[in-house]
Amino acid sequence: MTSAVIGPAEQLDPRLLEHRRELTGYCYRMLGSVFDAEDAVQETLVRAWRGLSDFEGRSALRSWLYRIATNVCLDQLAGRQRRALPMDLAGSPYPPVPASLAGRRPTTAWVEPVLDRQVLPEDGDPADRAVARESVRLAFVAALQHLPPKQRAVLILREVLRWKADEVAELLDTTVASVNSALQRARATLADVGGRPAPRTLDDDARALLARYLDAFERYDIDAFVQLLHEDATQHMPPFEMWLRGREDISTWMTGPGAGCRGSRLIETSANGTPAVAQYRPAEGGGHVPWGLHVLEIEDGRIAHISSFLNLDCELFAALGLPTEL
């Protein structure tokens, strides 16, 4: 493990550590995985720590770290298949029956969630923070995975992080013309797969809706729960391939195969720039165990989509820094 080579994080140069969060956000957008992003940032800090004595005076530290992180991400992406969300893979929803759970893929197949506190700035200009939130939305991160790795880096650096074309060209050891061409192709691909999500704010009405979501789910009042959803709301549950559409199917699922979630406890949080709740399901021997992270998309006062990332391998909550027991 690289951490064993460099020792505890506090032993690193503080100048490196102060960039950890933004580098994690960059690597997460590139890789679509909180696990891979953490590994990439750790590798970036190791390489930077080893080369710090030779770095002094050559260029801005932040730019140098981004150059290292980009190369680490490009190495990770070489030869890999793109990560996706279940709704990206199937043209129509699965029926809400137990057989739909038969289709399961490894976690490496899916775009994974990330908590806002892991990747978004705590302070700064509100407009910049709004851009940062939109740039980690699940739909956008999934769309980024359609881009070839270098185009992905160019688009993130230019349109999310607002680097100048000549700065990106220097980082990638290429020309400004090549950067502009890659950005144009990346924009066209994103437009074909849905584009960037529209900006949204979590206003008082949305916060009240989230509170009602928690209340209805913990009481397992499915009639009240589905009234919070749009009529054509959707839900998917990685690592399973299945997905659901419409209040009726979601209700049928929750009172059928999903009935084991009755008696769950929920903790409010925020993930991928949107409201989220961590679900702890009742354990057979008593107590509650980490079960899933629900990332919610709210539109026009109702919930339009639920991404339920299940903690079946007992690793997701730990990676997200969520409590692993209640």
Coordinates of C-alpha atoms in Angstrom, one line a residue:
M1 CA 0.0 0.0 0.0
T2 CA 1.3 3.5 -0.8
S3 CA 0.2 4.8 2.6
A4 CA 2.8 2.5 4.2
V5 CA 5.5 4.0 2.0
I6 CA 4.8 7.6 2.9
G7 CA 3.5 7.1 6.5
P8 CA 0.5 8.8 8.0
A9 CA -1.1 11.6 6.0
E10 CA -0.1 14.2 8.6
Q11 CA 3.6 13.5 7.8
L12 CA 3.1 14.8 4.3
D13 CA 4.0 18.4 3.3
P14 CA 0.9 20.5 4.3
R15 CA 1.1 22.2 0.9
L16 CA 0.2 18.9 -0.7
L17 CA -2.6 18.0 1.7
E18 CA -4.4 21.3 1.2
H19 CA -5.2 20.2 -2.3
R20 CA -6.5 16.8 -1.4
R21 CA -10.3 17.6 -1.6
E22 CA -10.2 19.3 -5.0
L23 CA -8.0 16.6 -6.4
T24 CA -10.4 14.0 -5.2
G25 CA -13.2 15.9 -7.0
Y26 CA -11.2 16.0 -10.2
C27 CA -10.3 12.3 -10.0
Y28 CA -13.8 11.3 -9.2
R29 CA -15.2 13.1 -12.2
M30 CA -12.5 11.4 -14.4
L31 CA -13.0 7.9 -12.9
G32 CA -16.6 7.8 -11.8
S33 CA -15.7 5.9 -8.6
V34 CA -15.0 7.1 -5.1
F35 CA -12.7 4.1 -4.5
D36 CA -10.7 4.8 -7.7
A37 CA -10.5 8.5 -6.9
E38 CA -9.1 7.9 -3.5
D39 CA -6.5 5.6 -4.9
A40 CA -5.6 8.1 -7.6
V41 CA -5.2 10.9 -5.2
Q42 CA -3.1 8.8 -2.9
E43 CA -0.8 7.9 -5.8
T44 CA -0.7 11.5 -6.9
L45 CA 0.4 12.6 -3.4
V46 CA 3.0 9.9 -3.2
R47 CA 4.5 10.9 -6.6
A48 CA 4.4 14.6 -5.6
W49 CA 6.0 13.8 -2.2
R50 CA 8.8 11.9 -3.8
G51 CA 9.5 14.7 -6.4
L52 CA 8.9 17.7 -4.2
S53 CA 12.6 18.5 -3.7
D54 CA 13.0 18.7 -7.5
F55 CA 9.8 20.7 -8.0
E56 CA 10.7 23.9 -6.2
G57 CA 10.5 26.9 -8.5
R58 CA 9.5 25.1 -11.6
S59 CA 5.8 25.9 -11.8
A60 CA 2.7 26.5 -9.7
L61 CA 2.3 23.6 -7.2
R62 CA -1.5 23.3 -7.9
S63 CA -0.8 22.9 -11.7
W64 CA 1.9 20.4 -11.0
L65 CA -0.4 18.3 -8.9
Y66 CA -3.1 18.4 -11.5
R67 CA -0.6 17.2 -14.1
I68 CA 0.4 14.3 -11.9
A69 CA -3.3 13.5 -11.1
T70 CA -4.2 13.6 -14.8
N71 CA -1.5 11.1 -15.7
V72 CA -2.5 8.8 -12.9
C73 CA -6.1 8.9 -14.0
L74 CA -5.2 8.3 -17.7
D75 CA -3.1 5.3 -16.6
Q76 CA -6.1 3.9 -14.6
L77 CA -8.5 4.4 -17.5
A78 CA -6.3 2.6 -20.1
G79 CA -8.1 -0.4 -21.4
R80 CA -11.1 -0.1 -19.1
Q81 CA -14.8 -0.2 -20.0
R82 CA -16.8 2.8 -19.1
R83 CA -18.8 2.9 -15.9
A84 CA -22.5 3.5 -16.2
L85 CA -25.8 3.6 -14.4
P86 CA -28.5 0.8 -14.8
M87 CA -30.8 3.1 -16.7
D88 CA -28.0 3.7 -19.3
L89 CA -27.7 0.0 -20.0
A90 CA -31.3 -1.1 -20.5
G91 CA -33.9 0.4 -22.8
S92 CA -36.9 -0.5 -20.7
P93 CA -37.3 -1.1 -17.0
Y94 CA -37.3 -4.5 -15.4
P95 CA -40.5 -5.8 -13.8
P96 CA -40.6 -5.3 -10.0
V97 CA -40.4 -9.0 -9.2
P98 CA -37.7 -11.0 -7.3
A99 CA -36.4 -12.4 -10.6
S100 CA -35.2 -8.9 -11.5
L101 CA -32.5 -9.2 -8.8
A102 CA -30.8 -12.0 -10.8
G103 CA -28.9 -9.5 -13.0
R104 CA -26.0 -8.2 -10.9
R105 CA -22.7 -6.7 -12.1
P106 CA -19.5 -6.1 -10.2
T107 CA -19.1 -2.7 -8.6
T108 CA -16.5 -1.8 -11.3
A109 CA -19.3 -1.6 -13.8
W110 CA -21.2 1.2 -12.1
V111 CA -20.7 4.9 -11.5
E112 CA -20.5 5.3 -7.8
P113 CA -21.7 8.0 -5.5
V114 CA -19.6 10.5 -3.5
L115 CA -20.5 12.6 -0.5
D116 CA -20.4 16.4 -1.1
R117 CA -18.0 16.9 1.8
Q118 CA -15.5 14.6 0.1
V119 CA -15.2 16.7 -3.1
L120 CA -16.8 20.1 -2.9
P121 CA -15.3 23.2 -1.4
E122 CA -16.5 24.2 2.0
D123 CA -16.4 27.9 1.3
G124 CA -15.7 30.3 -1.5
D125 CA -17.7 32.1 -4.1
P126 CA -21.4 30.8 -4.2
A127 CA -21.4 30.8 -8.0
D128 CA -18.3 28.6 -8.0
R129 CA -19.7 26.3 -5.5
A130 CA -22.9 26.0 -7.6
V131 CA -20.8 25.0 -10.6
A132 CA -19.0 22.4 -8.5
R133 CA -22.2 20.9 -7.3
E134 CA -23.6 20.5 -10.8
S135 CA -20.3 19.0 -12.0
V136 CA -20.6 16.0 -9.6
R137 CA -24.3 15.2 -10.3
L138 CA -24.7 11.6 -11.1
A139 CA -26.1 12.2 -14.6
F140 CA -23.1 14.4 -15.5
V141 CA -20.5 12.0 -14.1
A142 CA -22.2 9.2 -16.0
A143 CA -22.2 11.3 -19.2
L144 CA -18.5 12.1 -18.7
Q145 CA -17.7 8.3 -18.9
H146 CA -18.8 8.4 -22.6
L147 CA -15.8 10.6 -23.4
P148 CA -12.4 9.3 -24.3
P149 CA -10.1 9.9 -21.3
K150 CA -8.1 12.8 -22.7
Q151 CA -11.3 14.5 -23.9
R152 CA -12.7 14.0 -20.5
A153 CA -9.7 15.7 -18.9
V154 CA -10.0 18.6 -21.3
L155 CA -13.7 19.2 -20.7
I156 CA -13.3 19.0 -16.9
L157 CA -10.3 21.3 -16.8
R158 CA -11.8 23.8 -19.2
E159 CA -15.5 23.9 -18.3
V160 CA -15.6 22.8 -14.7
L161 CA -12.3 24.0 -13.3
R162 CA -12.2 26.9 -15.8
W163 CA -8.6 26.5 -16.8
K164 CA -7.4 28.5 -19.9
A165 CA -6.8 26.6 -23.1
D166 CA -3.0 27.3 -23.0
E167 CA -2.9 26.0 -19.4
V168 CA -4.6 22.8 -20.4
A169 CA -2.3 22.5 -23.4
E170 CA 0.8 22.8 -21.2
L171 CA -0.6 20.2 -18.7
L172 CA -1.3 17.7 -21.4
D173 CA 1.9 18.5 -23.4
T174 CA -0.2 19.4 -26.5
T175 CA -1.2 22.4 -28.5
V176 CA -4.0 25.0 -27.9
A177 CA -5.6 23.9 -31.2
S178 CA -5.7 20.3 -30.0
V179 CA -7.3 21.3 -26.7
N180 CA -9.9 23.4 -28.5
S181 CA -10.7 20.5 -30.9
A182 CA -11.0 18.0 -28.1
L183 CA -13.3 20.3 -26.2
Q184 CA -15.5 20.7 -29.2
R185 CA -15.8 17.0 -29.7
A186 CA -16.4 16.4 -26.0
R187 CA -19.2 19.0 -26.0
A188 CA -20.8 17.2 -29.0
T189 CA -20.7 13.8 -27.3
L190 CA -22.2 15.2 -24.1
A191 CA -25.0 16.8 -26.1
D192 CA -25.8 13.4 -27.6
V193 CA -26.0 11.6 -24.2
G194 CA -28.1 14.2 -22.4
G195 CA -25.8 17.2 -21.8
R196 CA -25.1 18.9 -18.5
P197 CA -27.9 18.9 -15.9
A198 CA -29.8 22.1 -15.3
P199 CA -28.8 24.0 -12.1
R200 CA -31.0 23.4 -9.1
T201 CA -31.0 24.8 -5.5
L202 CA -32.1 23.1 -2.3
D203 CA -34.8 25.6 -1.2
D204 CA -37.0 25.4 1.8
D205 CA -39.6 23.4 -0.1
A206 CA -37.0 20.8 -1.1
R207 CA -35.8 20.5 2.5
A208 CA -39.4 19.9 3.6
L209 CA -39.8 17.3 0.9
L210 CA -36.7 15.5 2.1
A211 CA -38.0 15.5 5.7
R212 CA -41.2 13.9 4.5
Y213 CA -39.2 11.3 2.6
L214 CA -37.3 10.4 5.7
D215 CA -40.5 10.2 7.8
A216 CA -42.5 8.1 5.3
F217 CA -39.7 5.7 4.7
E218 CA -38.9 5.1 8.4
R219 CA -42.6 4.5 9.0
Y220 CA -42.7 2.5 5.8
D221 CA -45.9 4.2 4.8
I222 CA -45.7 3.4 1.1
D223 CA -48.9 5.3 0.2
A224 CA -47.4 8.4 1.7
F225 CA -44.0 7.7 0.2
V226 CA -45.1 7.4 -3.4
Q227 CA -47.1 10.6 -3.1
L228 CA -43.8 12.3 -2.8
L229 CA -42.7 11.0 -6.2
H230 CA -43.5 12.2 -9.7
E231 CA -46.0 10.0 -11.5
D232 CA -43.2 8.7 -13.8
A233 CA -40.4 8.7 -11.2
T234 CA -37.6 6.3 -11.7
Q235 CA -35.4 4.3 -9.4
H236 CA -32.3 2.0 -9.8
M237 CA -30.3 0.0 -7.4
P238 CA -26.7 -0.7 -8.3
P239 CA -25.1 -3.3 -8.3
F240 CA -28.3 -4.8 -9.7
E241 CA -29.1 -4.1 -13.4
M242 CA -32.8 -3.6 -12.6
W243 CA -34.6 -0.2 -12.6
L244 CA -38.1 0.9 -12.1
R245 CA -40.4 3.5 -13.6
G246 CA -43.6 5.0 -12.1
R247 CA -45.2 5.2 -8.7
E248 CA -47.0 1.9 -9.1
D249 CA -43.9 -0.2 -9.9
I250 CA -41.9 1.5 -7.1
S251 CA -44.8 0.8 -4.7
T252 CA -45.1 -2.8 -5.8
W253 CA -41.3 -3.3 -5.4
M254 CA -41.2 -1.8 -1.9
T255 CA -44.1 -3.9 -0.6
G256 CA -42.7 -7.0 -2.3
P257 CA -39.0 -7.7 -2.8
G258 CA -38.1 -4.6 -0.9
A259 CA -40.2 -5.2 2.2
G260 CA -37.1 -6.2 4.2
C261 CA -36.4 -2.4 4.4
R262 CA -39.4 -2.0 6.8
G263 CA -38.1 -0.7 10.1
S264 CA -35.0 1.0 8.6
R265 CA -33.5 4.1 10.0
L266 CA -32.2 7.0 7.8
I267 CA -29.6 9.7 8.2
E268 CA -29.8 12.8 6.1
T269 CA -26.7 13.8 4.1
S270 CA -25.8 15.2 0.6
A271 CA -24.2 13.4 -2.2
N272 CA -23.3 14.3 -5.8
G273 CA -24.6 17.8 -5.3
T274 CA -28.1 16.7 -4.3
P275 CA -30.0 15.6 -1.2
A276 CA -29.3 12.1 0.0
V277 CA -30.1 9.7 2.8
A278 CA -28.1 6.8 4.3
Q279 CA -30.3 3.8 5.0
Y280 CA -29.6 1.4 7.8
R281 CA -31.7 -1.8 7.5
P282 CA -32.8 -3.9 10.5
A283 CA -30.4 -6.7 11.3
E284 CA -31.6 -10.2 12.1
G285 CA -29.9 -10.2 15.5
G286 CA -31.1 -6.7 16.3
G287 CA -29.8 -3.2 15.6
H288 CA -29.3 -1.8 12.1
V289 CA -26.7 -2.3 9.5
P290 CA -25.6 -0.1 6.6
W291 CA -27.8 -0.9 3.6
G292 CA -27.8 1.8 1.0
L293 CA -27.3 5.4 0.0
H294 CA -30.3 7.1 -1.7
V295 CA -29.3 10.0 -3.9
L296 CA -32.4 12.0 -4.8
E297 CA -33.2 14.2 -7.8
I298 CA -35.9 16.7 -7.0
E299 CA -37.9 18.5 -9.8
D300 CA -40.8 20.8 -9.4
G301 CA -41.5 19.9 -5.8
R302 CA -41.4 16.1 -6.2
I303 CA -38.8 13.4 -6.4
A304 CA -38.0 12.5 -10.0
H305 CA -35.4 9.9 -9.5
I306 CA -33.9 7.7 -6.7
S307 CA -30.4 6.2 -7.1
S308 CA -30.2 3.6 -4.4
F309 CA -26.6 2.4 -4.1
L310 CA -26.6 -0.8 -2.0
N311 CA -23.8 -1.5 0.5
L312 CA -23.9 -5.3 -0.3
D313 CA -20.1 -5.7 -0.2
C314 CA -19.9 -3.7 3.1
E315 CA -17.4 -1.3 1.6
L316 CA -19.4 1.7 0.3
F317 CA -20.3 3.3 3.6
A318 CA -16.7 3.0 4.9
A319 CA -15.4 4.6 1.7
L320 CA -17.9 7.5 2.0
G321 CA -17.0 8.1 5.7
L322 CA -20.6 7.2 6.8
P323 CA -21.2 5.4 10.1
T324 CA -20.8 1.6 9.7
E325 CA -23.1 0.9 12.5
L326 CA -25.8 2.7 14.5

